[in-house]
XYZ file of C-alpha atoms in Angstrom:
769
model
C 79.494 150.972 -40.128
C 82.121 153.710 -40.043
C 84.457 154.618 -42.871
C 87.023 157.043 -41.504
C 90.158 154.884 -41.241
C 92.434 155.397 -44.236
C 93.497 152.295 -46.145
C 97.198 151.493 -45.896
C 98.793 148.049 -45.963
C 101.032 148.581 -42.911
C 99.424 151.458 -41.027
C 96.151 152.396 -39.397
C 95.602 156.080 -40.152
C 93.086 158.633 -38.921
C 93.187 162.050 -40.557
C 91.254 164.881 -38.957
C 89.944 164.848 -35.415
C 86.268 163.991 -34.912
C 85.433 163.849 -31.188
C 82.474 161.571 -32.004
C 84.916 158.861 -33.055
C 87.451 159.358 -30.271
C 86.504 156.382 -28.086
C 86.431 154.149 -31.170
C 89.915 155.324 -32.129
C 91.130 154.808 -28.561
C 90.278 151.123 -29.047
C 91.613 150.732 -32.567
C 94.962 152.454 -31.883
C 95.614 150.548 -28.635
C 99.069 149.261 -27.734
C 100.330 146.253 -25.775
C 103.178 143.788 -25.365
C 101.591 140.780 -23.649
C 102.585 142.009 -20.194
C 100.824 145.394 -20.220
C 98.795 147.542 -22.565
C 96.728 150.664 -22.975
C 94.047 152.367 -24.964
C 95.109 155.179 -27.281
C 94.283 157.951 -24.816
C 96.000 161.291 -25.330
C 99.060 162.112 -23.258
C 97.846 165.665 -22.665
C 94.589 166.471 -20.873
C 91.338 165.753 -22.691
C 87.986 166.833 -21.238
C 85.923 165.321 -24.047
C 84.456 161.817 -24.145
C 87.141 159.248 -23.416
C 87.590 155.826 -21.830
C 90.870 155.811 -19.946
C 92.563 152.432 -19.992
C 95.938 151.157 -18.769
C 96.126 147.451 -17.964
C 98.621 145.076 -16.340
C 98.198 141.440 -17.369
C 96.967 139.105 -14.659
C 96.102 141.833 -12.151
C 92.396 141.759 -11.386
C 89.712 142.617 -8.862
C 86.703 140.493 -7.782
C 83.940 143.044 -8.276
C 80.875 141.883 -6.324
C 78.157 140.563 -8.618
C 75.247 142.940 -8.959
C 71.945 141.062 -9.237
C 68.562 141.425 -7.626
C 68.314 137.744 -6.697
C 70.578 134.839 -5.861
C 70.621 131.139 -6.724
C 72.701 128.268 -5.386
C 75.931 127.975 -7.342
C 75.799 131.579 -8.484
C 79.204 133.312 -8.618
C 79.859 135.823 -5.873
C 81.904 138.169 -8.019
C 82.838 139.145 -11.537
C 86.619 139.180 -11.869
C 87.924 141.952 -14.074
C 91.254 143.285 -15.220
C 91.214 146.718 -13.687
C 92.304 150.085 -14.933
C 95.827 150.567 -13.588
C 97.882 153.704 -13.024
C 97.980 156.107 -15.950
C 101.650 156.256 -16.966
C 101.296 158.180 -20.245
C 100.067 161.495 -18.807
C 101.854 164.733 -19.690
C 99.989 167.933 -18.802
C 100.885 170.944 -20.947
C 100.241 174.580 -19.973
C 100.770 177.175 -22.706
C 101.095 180.608 -21.132
C 98.764 179.370 -18.416
C 96.244 177.701 -20.751
C 95.879 173.921 -20.575
C 96.383 172.068 -23.841
C 93.084 170.188 -24.271
C 91.879 169.178 -27.739
C 88.271 169.365 -26.549
C 88.777 173.114 -25.967
C 91.197 173.968 -28.775
C 90.815 174.529 -32.477
C 92.484 171.453 -33.969
C 93.864 171.110 -37.477
C 96.199 168.817 -39.424
C 95.398 166.039 -36.944
C 96.843 162.650 -37.859
C 96.949 159.513 -35.737
C 98.997 156.635 -37.110
C 99.515 153.100 -35.811
C 102.617 151.625 -37.423
C 101.967 147.875 -37.323
C 105.221 146.936 -39.005
C 107.360 148.485 -36.249
C 104.911 148.580 -33.347
C 104.424 152.220 -32.359
C 101.709 154.892 -32.230
C 102.347 158.343 -33.685
C 100.199 161.459 -33.461
C 100.630 164.896 -35.054
C 98.382 167.947 -34.778
C 98.273 171.703 -34.605
C 96.220 173.212 -31.789
C 95.088 176.805 -31.329
C 94.149 177.813 -27.779
C 91.325 180.149 -26.804
C 93.878 182.974 -26.560
C 95.171 182.271 -30.049
C 98.431 180.499 -29.200
C 99.289 177.892 -31.857
C 101.487 174.859 -31.199
C 102.454 171.860 -33.240
C 102.612 168.592 -31.305
C 104.181 165.319 -32.415
C 104.130 162.239 -30.199
C 105.431 158.705 -30.550
C 104.899 155.951 -28.001
C 105.062 152.191 -27.685
C 104.877 149.315 -25.243
C 108.235 147.604 -25.577
C 108.414 143.958 -26.611
C 112.163 143.821 -25.947
C 111.644 145.060 -22.354
C 108.115 143.865 -21.806
C 107.374 145.655 -18.548
C 108.123 149.038 -20.052
C 106.952 151.712 -22.433
C 108.342 154.971 -23.756
C 107.031 158.274 -25.092
C 108.574 161.025 -27.169
C 106.432 164.179 -26.910
C 107.459 167.239 -28.919
C 105.811 170.647 -28.846
C 106.693 173.616 -31.061
C 105.266 177.157 -30.657
C 104.187 178.396 -34.088
C 103.089 182.011 -33.492
C 104.521 183.063 -30.141
C 107.386 182.869 -27.715
C 106.479 182.325 -24.095
C 106.332 179.992 -21.138
C 105.327 176.345 -21.506
C 104.893 174.212 -18.392
C 105.348 170.464 -18.843
C 104.110 168.102 -16.133
C 104.626 164.378 -16.714
C 102.794 162.336 -14.093
C 101.792 158.918 -12.813
C 98.162 158.840 -11.669
C 96.885 155.825 -9.753
C 93.643 157.471 -8.649
C 91.745 155.829 -11.492
C 88.317 154.264 -11.944
C 86.732 151.516 -14.008
C 83.756 152.515 -16.102
C 82.249 149.056 -15.518
C 82.625 149.059 -11.723
C 79.402 147.564 -10.349
C 79.295 149.827 -7.309
C 81.403 152.807 -8.469
C 84.205 151.497 -6.302
C 87.866 152.360 -6.744
C 90.003 149.254 -6.697
C 93.452 150.499 -5.599
C 95.015 151.538 -2.289
C 98.317 153.392 -2.106
C 101.310 151.565 -0.625
C 103.958 154.244 -1.164
C 105.215 156.860 -3.582
C 108.332 158.912 -4.221
C 109.639 161.652 -6.468
C 113.244 162.474 -7.222
C 115.113 164.772 -9.581
C 114.408 162.900 -12.816
C 111.722 160.440 -11.845
C 108.862 159.290 -9.666
C 106.826 156.218 -8.854
C 103.639 155.087 -7.158
C 103.166 151.626 -5.674
C 99.559 150.497 -5.360
C 97.792 147.464 -3.931
C 94.497 146.071 -5.184
C 91.716 145.739 -2.651
C 90.758 142.145 -1.786
C 93.198 140.391 -4.151
C 96.315 142.127 -2.818
C 98.222 142.457 -6.081
C 100.848 145.168 -5.907
C 101.994 147.159 -8.928
C 104.767 149.740 -8.956
C 104.437 152.227 -11.795
C 107.249 154.662 -12.376
C 108.733 157.145 -14.816
C 112.077 158.694 -15.662
C 112.210 161.944 -17.594
C 114.569 163.704 -20.005
C 113.946 167.005 -21.825
C 115.535 168.555 -24.911
C 115.066 172.075 -26.228
C 116.073 172.840 -29.784
C 117.886 169.482 -29.857
C 119.942 170.115 -26.719
C 119.490 168.442 -23.304
C 117.889 170.623 -20.642
C 118.989 170.182 -17.012
C 115.905 169.243 -15.036
C 114.843 171.662 -12.326
C 111.455 170.157 -11.743
C 108.934 170.872 -9.035
C 107.820 167.661 -7.313
C 104.072 167.215 -6.870
C 102.580 164.492 -4.690
C 98.922 163.771 -4.039
C 96.964 160.639 -3.144
C 98.150 157.907 -5.561
C 99.702 160.612 -7.752
C 103.192 161.885 -8.471
C 104.391 164.452 -10.987
C 107.386 166.547 -12.015
C 106.599 170.057 -13.280
C 109.105 171.900 -15.458
C 108.635 175.464 -16.787
C 110.538 176.463 -19.909
C 110.819 179.632 -21.938
C 109.850 178.510 -25.418
C 110.946 180.299 -28.558
C 108.762 180.527 -31.632
C 109.720 177.760 -34.076
C 111.917 175.911 -31.586
C 110.909 172.415 -30.471
C 110.786 171.121 -26.902
C 110.852 167.326 -26.586
C 110.174 165.346 -23.452
C 111.163 161.697 -23.245
C 109.172 159.726 -20.753
C 110.398 156.230 -19.870
C 107.915 154.185 -17.852
C 107.555 150.739 -16.299
C 104.883 148.611 -14.624
C 106.203 145.919 -12.278
C 103.800 143.503 -10.627
C 103.981 141.384 -7.488
C 103.133 138.459 -9.743
C 106.755 138.573 -10.853
C 108.592 140.166 -7.905
C 108.295 140.087 -4.151
C 106.250 143.125 -3.116
C 109.088 144.388 -0.917
C 111.447 144.309 -3.924
C 109.221 146.136 -6.401
C 110.694 149.584 -5.749
C 114.328 148.554 -6.251
C 113.541 146.530 -9.359
C 111.421 149.341 -10.775
C 114.203 151.890 -10.362
C 116.710 149.506 -11.931
C 114.371 148.934 -14.877
C 113.859 152.658 -15.391
C 117.597 153.249 -15.294
C 118.160 150.436 -17.796
C 115.740 151.725 -20.422
C 116.574 155.415 -19.962
C 120.265 154.664 -20.481
C 119.368 152.927 -23.732
C 117.501 156.028 -24.846
C 114.365 156.416 -26.897
C 115.982 155.885 -30.290
C 117.584 152.586 -29.293
C 114.394 151.345 -27.655
C 112.438 152.178 -30.809
C 114.994 150.360 -32.968
C 114.739 147.293 -30.712
C 110.969 147.488 -30.984
C 111.138 147.471 -34.772
C 113.526 144.509 -34.727
C 111.293 142.535 -32.380
C 108.247 143.151 -34.538
C 110.214 142.183 -37.621
C 110.825 138.765 -36.069
C 107.135 138.357 -35.323
C 106.098 139.272 -38.843
C 108.553 136.733 -40.276
C 106.469 133.994 -38.670
C 102.906 135.188 -39.002
C 102.485 137.808 -41.716
C 99.842 137.251 -44.366
C 100.454 139.048 -47.653
C 97.509 139.827 -49.929
C 98.205 141.272 -53.373
C 95.459 143.206 -55.111
C 93.288 144.310 -52.174
C 94.771 146.903 -49.823
C 91.669 146.966 -47.607
C 91.807 143.212 -47.049
C 95.566 143.456 -46.449
C 95.179 146.166 -43.850
C 92.427 144.197 -42.136
C 94.355 140.957 -41.700
C 97.519 142.697 -40.527
C 95.560 144.713 -37.971
C 94.100 141.517 -36.564
C 97.469 139.741 -36.399
C 99.078 142.829 -34.851
C 96.514 142.996 -32.056
C 96.812 139.267 -31.331
C 100.582 139.578 -30.988
C 100.182 142.603 -28.696
C 97.809 140.705 -26.431
C 99.458 137.346 -25.793
C 103.038 136.134 -26.185
C 102.797 132.747 -24.460
C 105.696 133.418 -22.125
C 103.636 133.004 -18.948
C 101.193 130.121 -18.370
C 99.355 132.187 -15.740
C 98.080 134.517 -18.449
C 95.407 134.085 -21.089
C 93.567 136.083 -23.723
C 90.672 138.334 -22.777
C 88.048 139.035 -25.468
C 89.087 142.701 -25.486
C 92.773 142.196 -24.718
C 94.325 145.488 -23.602
C 91.836 147.598 -25.578
C 88.922 148.041 -23.178
C 87.072 146.949 -20.051
C 84.164 144.980 -21.527
C 84.042 141.295 -20.558
C 86.382 142.160 -17.699
C 89.535 141.045 -19.502
C 88.698 137.521 -18.323
C 89.193 134.176 -20.053
C 86.344 132.718 -22.102
C 86.029 129.610 -24.294
C 87.026 131.887 -27.185
C 90.664 131.086 -26.401
C 90.328 127.370 -27.067
C 87.889 127.596 -29.981
C 89.469 130.459 -31.932
C 92.878 131.486 -30.632
C 94.513 128.069 -30.306
C 94.592 127.438 -34.107
C 96.323 130.784 -34.660
C 99.050 130.281 -32.067
C 99.579 126.644 -33.069
C 100.449 127.647 -36.614
C 102.332 130.894 -36.017
C 104.357 130.400 -32.831
C 106.496 127.943 -30.916
C 104.409 125.001 -29.597
C 105.113 126.130 -26.015
C 102.813 129.116 -26.593
C 99.750 126.922 -27.127
C 100.980 124.459 -24.521
C 100.938 127.268 -21.969
C 97.326 128.024 -22.884
C 96.481 124.379 -22.170
C 98.469 124.392 -18.933
C 96.502 127.449 -17.828
C 93.393 125.248 -17.856
C 95.157 122.214 -16.380
C 96.304 124.241 -13.391
C 92.703 125.349 -12.832
C 91.249 121.827 -12.979
C 90.747 121.689 -9.206
C 88.604 124.798 -9.305
C 86.667 123.434 -12.287
C 85.850 120.381 -10.144
C 84.834 122.684 -7.283
C 82.651 124.641 -9.677
C 80.865 121.444 -10.730
C 80.337 120.522 -7.067
C 78.551 123.828 -6.478
C 76.072 122.786 -9.162
C 75.546 119.327 -7.664
C 78.005 117.205 -9.645
C 80.334 114.742 -7.954
C 83.051 112.090 -8.382
C 85.623 114.400 -9.927
C 83.374 115.891 -12.624
C 84.676 119.237 -13.870
C 82.805 122.191 -15.317
C 85.209 124.851 -16.479
C 83.980 128.411 -15.928
C 82.449 130.492 -18.660
C 84.398 133.496 -17.384
C 87.416 133.352 -15.117
C 90.694 134.787 -13.952
C 91.881 132.097 -11.565
C 89.593 129.155 -12.367
C 86.628 130.349 -10.325
C 83.408 130.955 -12.224
C 82.544 134.635 -12.228
C 79.959 135.103 -14.964
C 76.845 136.814 -13.635
C 74.028 135.710 -15.959
C 72.307 132.458 -15.001
C 71.539 131.370 -18.576
C 75.279 131.485 -19.287
C 76.755 130.416 -15.950
C 74.557 127.339 -15.510
C 73.590 126.508 -19.071
C 76.276 127.448 -21.621
C 78.149 124.303 -20.711
C 79.423 123.593 -24.226
C 82.494 125.545 -23.091
C 83.768 122.299 -21.569
C 83.878 120.811 -25.049
C 86.022 123.601 -26.447
C 88.641 122.952 -23.769
C 88.762 119.245 -24.617
C 88.879 120.014 -28.343
C 91.848 122.346 -27.828
C 93.799 119.407 -26.353
C 92.882 117.334 -29.408
C 93.848 120.213 -31.709
C 97.206 120.691 -29.999
C 98.194 117.027 -30.117
C 97.000 116.586 -33.707
C 99.004 119.617 -34.828
C 102.221 119.220 -32.836
C 102.393 115.451 -32.423
C 103.138 116.044 -28.717
C 101.367 112.939 -27.425
C 103.319 113.063 -24.173
C 101.088 115.954 -23.159
C 98.185 113.512 -22.932
C 99.914 111.351 -20.350
C 101.359 114.292 -18.417
C 98.303 116.538 -18.274
C 95.659 116.035 -20.944
C 94.025 112.782 -19.870
C 93.272 114.060 -16.381
C 91.369 117.000 -17.854
C 89.577 114.835 -20.420
C 88.315 112.352 -17.845
C 87.044 115.128 -15.576
C 85.163 116.695 -18.497
C 83.748 113.328 -19.615
C 82.559 112.684 -16.055
C 80.676 115.970 -16.144
C 78.906 115.101 -19.367
C 77.983 111.628 -18.166
C 76.246 113.171 -15.137
C 74.701 116.148 -16.969
C 72.944 113.963 -19.542
C 69.498 112.517 -18.673
C 67.814 109.252 -19.687
C 64.404 109.814 -21.274
C 61.936 106.965 -20.744
C 59.716 108.560 -23.358
C 62.368 108.589 -26.071
C 64.324 105.614 -24.797
C 67.365 107.755 -25.472
C 69.674 110.072 -23.559
C 68.822 113.774 -23.739
C 70.461 117.081 -22.819
C 68.053 119.379 -21.026
C 68.167 123.065 -20.100
C 71.180 124.385 -21.998
C 72.328 127.414 -23.959
C 74.317 126.722 -27.106
C 76.774 129.052 -28.822
C 73.706 130.914 -30.118
C 73.003 132.982 -27.030
C 69.738 134.205 -28.549
C 68.303 130.909 -27.249
C 68.288 130.067 -23.530
C 67.208 127.054 -21.497
C 66.553 124.864 -24.534
C 66.449 121.096 -24.685
C 68.770 119.042 -26.863
C 70.912 121.713 -28.435
C 72.514 119.731 -31.254
C 75.962 121.261 -30.866
C 76.128 120.742 -27.101
C 75.005 117.110 -27.387
C 77.418 116.469 -30.248
C 80.458 117.867 -28.495
C 79.482 116.111 -25.247
C 79.534 112.649 -26.834
C 82.699 113.536 -28.753
C 84.385 114.452 -25.450
C 83.469 111.085 -23.938
C 84.722 109.212 -26.986
C 87.970 111.168 -27.061
C 88.501 110.584 -23.342
C 88.108 106.834 -23.916
C 90.483 106.885 -26.894
C 93.150 108.713 -24.917
C 92.612 106.467 -21.905
C 93.380 103.393 -24.002
C 96.380 105.103 -25.596
C 97.993 106.201 -22.338
C 97.244 102.866 -20.681
C 99.025 101.049 -23.483
C 101.963 103.410 -23.965
C 102.657 104.702 -20.455
C 101.115 102.257 -17.946
C 102.969 103.666 -14.937
C 101.590 107.173 -15.477
C 98.182 105.748 -16.262
C 98.067 103.738 -13.039
C 99.233 106.712 -11.011
C 96.508 108.858 -12.552
C 93.593 106.457 -12.046
C 94.620 106.066 -8.402
C 94.839 109.837 -8.002
C 91.374 110.496 -9.438
C 89.673 107.196 -8.465
C 88.844 106.360 -12.068
C 86.922 103.101 -12.486
C 87.756 102.529 -16.131
C 85.413 99.613 -16.767
C 82.382 101.102 -15.081
C 82.799 104.695 -16.209
C 83.690 103.948 -19.815
C 80.708 101.578 -20.019
C 78.535 104.561 -19.061
C 80.264 106.746 -21.676
C 79.678 104.121 -24.405
C 76.043 103.681 -23.502
C 75.442 107.430 -23.759
C 77.282 107.673 -27.082
C 75.255 104.802 -28.557
C 71.872 106.058 -27.331
C 72.185 109.838 -27.523
C 69.316 111.774 -29.039
C 70.103 114.436 -31.640
C 67.283 116.574 -33.076
C 67.003 116.177 -36.858
C 64.522 117.312 -39.504
C 63.848 114.482 -41.936
C 62.141 116.757 -44.452
C 64.939 119.293 -44.788
C 67.601 116.734 -43.823
C 69.327 119.155 -41.445
C 70.414 118.908 -37.821
C 68.019 120.945 -35.706
C 69.581 123.554 -33.492
C 67.367 122.328 -30.642
C 63.959 120.821 -29.984
C 61.195 123.109 -31.191
C 63.373 125.264 -33.415
C 61.002 124.815 -36.348
C 58.071 125.995 -34.214
C 59.501 129.485 -34.536
C 58.380 131.840 -37.287
C 60.927 131.282 -40.046
C 61.547 134.795 -41.381
C 64.985 135.085 -42.977
C 67.456 137.805 -42.059
C 67.269 139.288 -45.552
C 63.584 140.004 -44.942
C 64.247 141.968 -41.732
C 64.003 145.750 -42.166
C 67.399 147.401 -41.772
C 65.833 149.715 -39.191
C 65.388 146.741 -36.852
C 69.010 145.687 -36.817
C 71.064 144.921 -34.862
C 68.253 143.132 -33.062
C 70.206 143.058 -29.787
C 69.923 146.864 -29.756
C 66.448 147.222 -31.263
C 64.379 144.311 -29.906
C 63.292 143.200 -26.451
C 64.959 140.066 -25.117
C 61.572 138.330 -25.121
C 61.185 138.974 -28.843
C 64.703 137.770 -29.586
C 64.158 134.524 -27.674
C 60.956 133.795 -29.604
C 62.577 134.454 -32.986
C 64.485 132.040 -35.204
C 67.492 134.367 -35.395
C 70.936 133.073 -34.572
C 73.598 135.249 -32.961
C 76.567 133.160 -34.130
C 77.416 129.750 -35.549
C 75.747 127.027 -33.478
C 75.050 123.904 -35.545
C 77.684 125.217 -37.935
C 80.198 125.466 -35.070
C 79.845 121.709 -34.646
C 80.181 121.108 -38.368
C 83.338 123.252 -38.368
C 84.883 121.260 -35.504
C 83.876 117.843 -36.833
C 83.698 118.344 -40.602
C 85.397 114.989 -41.255
C 82.258 113.259 -39.984
C 79.979 114.766 -42.630
C 79.854 114.597 -46.405
C 79.877 117.763 -48.465
C 76.150 117.738 -49.211
C 75.278 117.423 -45.516
C 77.485 120.416 -44.788
C 75.915 122.360 -47.664
C 72.333 121.645 -46.581
C 72.994 122.797 -43.034
C 74.927 125.857 -44.164
C 72.228 126.918 -46.611
C 69.574 126.470 -43.919
C 71.277 128.213 -40.983
C 73.332 130.999 -42.533
C 70.261 132.903 -43.841
C 68.879 132.853 -40.285
C 72.109 134.166 -38.690
C 72.388 137.849 -37.820
C 76.135 137.627 -36.997
C 75.803 139.862 -33.947
C 78.710 138.114 -32.301
C 82.211 138.906 -33.478
C 82.899 135.148 -33.427
C 80.331 134.403 -36.126
C 81.706 135.514 -39.525
C 84.928 133.453 -39.437
C 83.216 130.055 -39.084
C 80.842 130.949 -41.909
C 83.754 132.092 -44.082
C 85.639 128.826 -43.554
C 82.652 126.600 -44.321
C 81.676 128.709 -47.346
C 85.223 128.317 -48.664
C 85.032 124.546 -48.200
C 81.784 124.532 -50.178
C 83.355 126.570 -52.982
C 81.037 129.502 -52.254
C 83.561 132.220 -52.990
C 81.166 135.155 -52.712
C 79.955 134.334 -49.219
C 83.433 133.276 -48.060
C 84.856 136.612 -49.158
C 81.945 138.605 -47.728
C 82.420 137.043 -44.296
C 86.198 137.385 -44.462
C 85.919 141.130 -45.051
C 83.417 141.434 -42.255
C 85.590 139.651 -39.722
C 88.833 141.315 -40.835
C 87.455 144.858 -40.667
C 84.971 144.326 -37.836
C 86.694 146.891 -35.606
C 88.310 149.100 -38.240
C 84.874 149.782 -39.723
C 82.936 149.376 -36.452
C 80.450 146.964 -38.023
C 78.575 146.225 -34.792
C 78.672 149.760 -33.350
C 80.582 148.585 -30.287
C 84.278 149.120 -31.012
C 84.296 152.002 -28.526
C 84.212 149.338 -25.778
C 87.395 147.739 -27.125
C 88.504 145.596 -30.044
C 87.293 142.021 -30.514
C 90.648 140.382 -29.876
C 89.690 136.702 -29.704
C 87.612 136.932 -32.870
C 90.663 138.384 -34.632
C 92.140 134.897 -34.563
C 89.096 133.930 -36.593
C 90.195 136.371 -39.283
C 93.465 134.484 -39.600
C 91.500 131.218 -39.709
C 89.338 132.617 -42.524
C 92.394 133.092 -44.717
C 94.466 130.050 -43.774
C 91.736 127.463 -43.157
C 89.239 129.117 -45.495
C 90.971 130.365 -48.646
C 94.089 128.283 -47.920
C 92.062 125.167 -47.086
C 94.630 124.114 -44.487
C 93.936 121.054 -42.356
C 96.038 118.425 -40.589
C 95.474 114.950 -42.004
C 97.288 111.903 -40.589
C 100.109 114.035 -39.230
C 100.611 116.018 -42.457
C 99.565 119.503 -43.476
C 96.950 119.459 -46.206
C 95.948 122.389 -48.420
C 92.925 122.826 -50.692
C 93.397 126.492 -51.586
C 91.523 128.801 -53.909
C 92.266 132.381 -54.909
C 89.529 134.968 -54.302
C 88.725 136.717 -57.566
C 89.650 140.158 -56.221
C 93.148 139.067 -55.211
C 96.210 138.579 -57.381
C 97.753 136.279 -54.775
C 97.973 135.618 -51.063
C 100.638 133.999 -48.936
C 101.074 133.004 -45.305
C 103.630 131.425 -42.992
C 103.033 128.202 -41.105
C 105.085 126.711 -38.280
C 104.618 122.939 -38.247
C 106.619 120.373 -36.282
C 109.958 122.151 -36.516
C 109.486 123.498 -40.041
C 108.675 127.018 -41.200
C 106.762 127.073 -44.464
C 105.609 129.895 -46.702
C 102.543 129.077 -48.778
C 101.712 131.328 -51.742
C 98.537 130.915 -53.763
C 98.367 132.707 -57.117
C 96.946 132.238 -60.584
C 100.081 130.232 -61.402
C 99.356 127.666 -58.694
C 100.522 126.894 -55.175
C 104.131 127.662 -54.246
C 105.589 126.212 -51.054
C 108.881 127.441 -49.631
C 110.506 125.420 -46.876
C 112.453 127.941 -44.813
C 113.837 125.350 -42.415
C 116.371 122.539 -42.310
C 113.706 119.809 -42.149
C 112.088 118.263 -45.194
C 108.305 118.227 -45.005
C 105.633 116.124 -46.713
C 102.434 118.026 -47.446
C 99.224 117.325 -49.303
C 98.166 119.718 -52.082
C 94.694 119.022 -53.424
C 94.983 115.554 -51.924
C 98.307 114.633 -53.571
C 101.436 114.241 -51.427
C 104.365 116.559 -52.176
C 107.788 116.413 -50.545
C 109.339 119.828 -49.879
C 113.041 119.459 -49.199
C 114.896 121.488 -46.597
C 115.565 125.091 -47.629
C 113.877 124.465 -50.945
C 110.640 125.204 -52.722
C 108.185 123.667 -55.169
C 105.344 124.874 -57.371
C 102.167 122.926 -57.940
C 100.749 124.496 -61.068
C 97.125 125.530 -61.264
């Protein structure tokens, strides 16, 4: 755990430069706008340890899988969002010496991420080897108002000399990915150009053929006055730059404004990229940096109106939740149904920037409650449009008759995960996709989605489960063999309780929706069953038989659901009895030792209880929680939020608060010693869930919002916004009670501690404690 980020309710602040923390800070201070993003690399050269990262959403490369053996059905490649052209670079030469913080004496260093207005600021004083001192102040952002663009203001002031400073802003497409399996570079140059005030490079990805044009337009001021550009053009392979030499006076500031854009062939014809790029650069440069920054602040203000959480009495908790919400909003806007949410977003390369089941299990609740319904609908459509490839993926594994297995990791619907125990066995991911459809319809009331898209997906998933499940003559029950549950510290187990539970739920939900669509929209239903050759009587009879005769492991003595067959054969040493020197076990133990232990990476049985809590009484939930939580090492970022929510439901304030803090500050405090690889974006949605579903006790019951809130003892109050079926509500929980403000023109009925309350349009009510 690190403790170098200063606590501030609206800012992330680093004071003093420690090179040992630089790659961590590059992750934490990352920027994005849903269309593009970047790690917080320095604009000037840096020869110290760094992970360069500039990313364009949806642009990927199929990096050939690197394994020493091959099995039928194994993916041929691992798709990854690749490092794109570096558009932030500005080389600085001070009397011939390169400004490089790894080689300079650095003081008064401050890096500041302003979450309220959406920009990154950096200030420092650097002393070169020859004793030249300069003060540098930079501000940059990825624009939300113009979401293919970014802008930089870079100011440099000589403090103890007058002399020549050379400024070279550049675009560099000759970049690499740290995680490239074969040290391959993924871009080829298409064309490039420099002109008086600007330059661009157009690149094409190998194999996939995406084209991206990255360009810049430059303006320079000296002592507050514009400087006519007389720049030297520099062109190399995949590289363009404009070098300007200025005579700098001691105490006088030189400022360079760099306006940049990334345009992709996903959104423009490749032949039109250059013209559109130049038009975009002209548009934003004519606005100017100040106007762009003001528009950025206004755009972020609108976002915060809908999804801010305010915590009074705990600045650390406040900073944590806002950081998580900020990163989620930087990563995905919901404007494009071809895009999804990578586990690291725009903050790093790990997990390839691909789509995992994290989106459906953790991100969907956040976007449902904080954004227009179309945002979540686009996440569902992303999967619907990939249904054909999910069916193809199932065929590769031997399934037939329209059964679908969605990929564990994907960009375009093709499975590209390269570990057999995940690719073939972590099939519970199918359940999360079905549950997201259920979640969306329950929350929005958009039942038309089921007839238009949802039912087709649900039947394909149910068909998979009905074929994947095996009849056991010995047990005279159906069993689920050879799977990996959410706890990835167990592989190839039989009868994982969570996987079996969500499988039968999927089949039941598919049957329920089938009956609903058949009754309410027979024409669409008939068209669908003809399209997919669905034999309702025969196939649903199979579903019902499995549901009625499914085997679920259970311990009668402890009265808990068993994670899988044989779980109690393991040595039951609790996490609290593990020496601290042996944790995290994924870094200290062999994989063999982990697999033989009872330790749980993340919620497994408890994931099922979280999804289906209505099916279990409070004591059942408590018994399972008290059994499994002490055996959970929480070495997945997705683990603490589920435990926080269930602890809150059980009234266990201490554990709920402990897990909330852990999930909210996971990256800020580098709990798992892995933030240098990028932030845990999808788990950040779990932080929001911990507050709203945990402390706020929010659920949807019979088409109404229900709240069972409690106030953590360390807080004076907390409040959050909820978008629900055309209404915008603000919920505030304090020692006085629960205050609900209806900020919309629609009256809303809600349940507070089980009692219905009617909140009139543009009105408020207080339910006293």
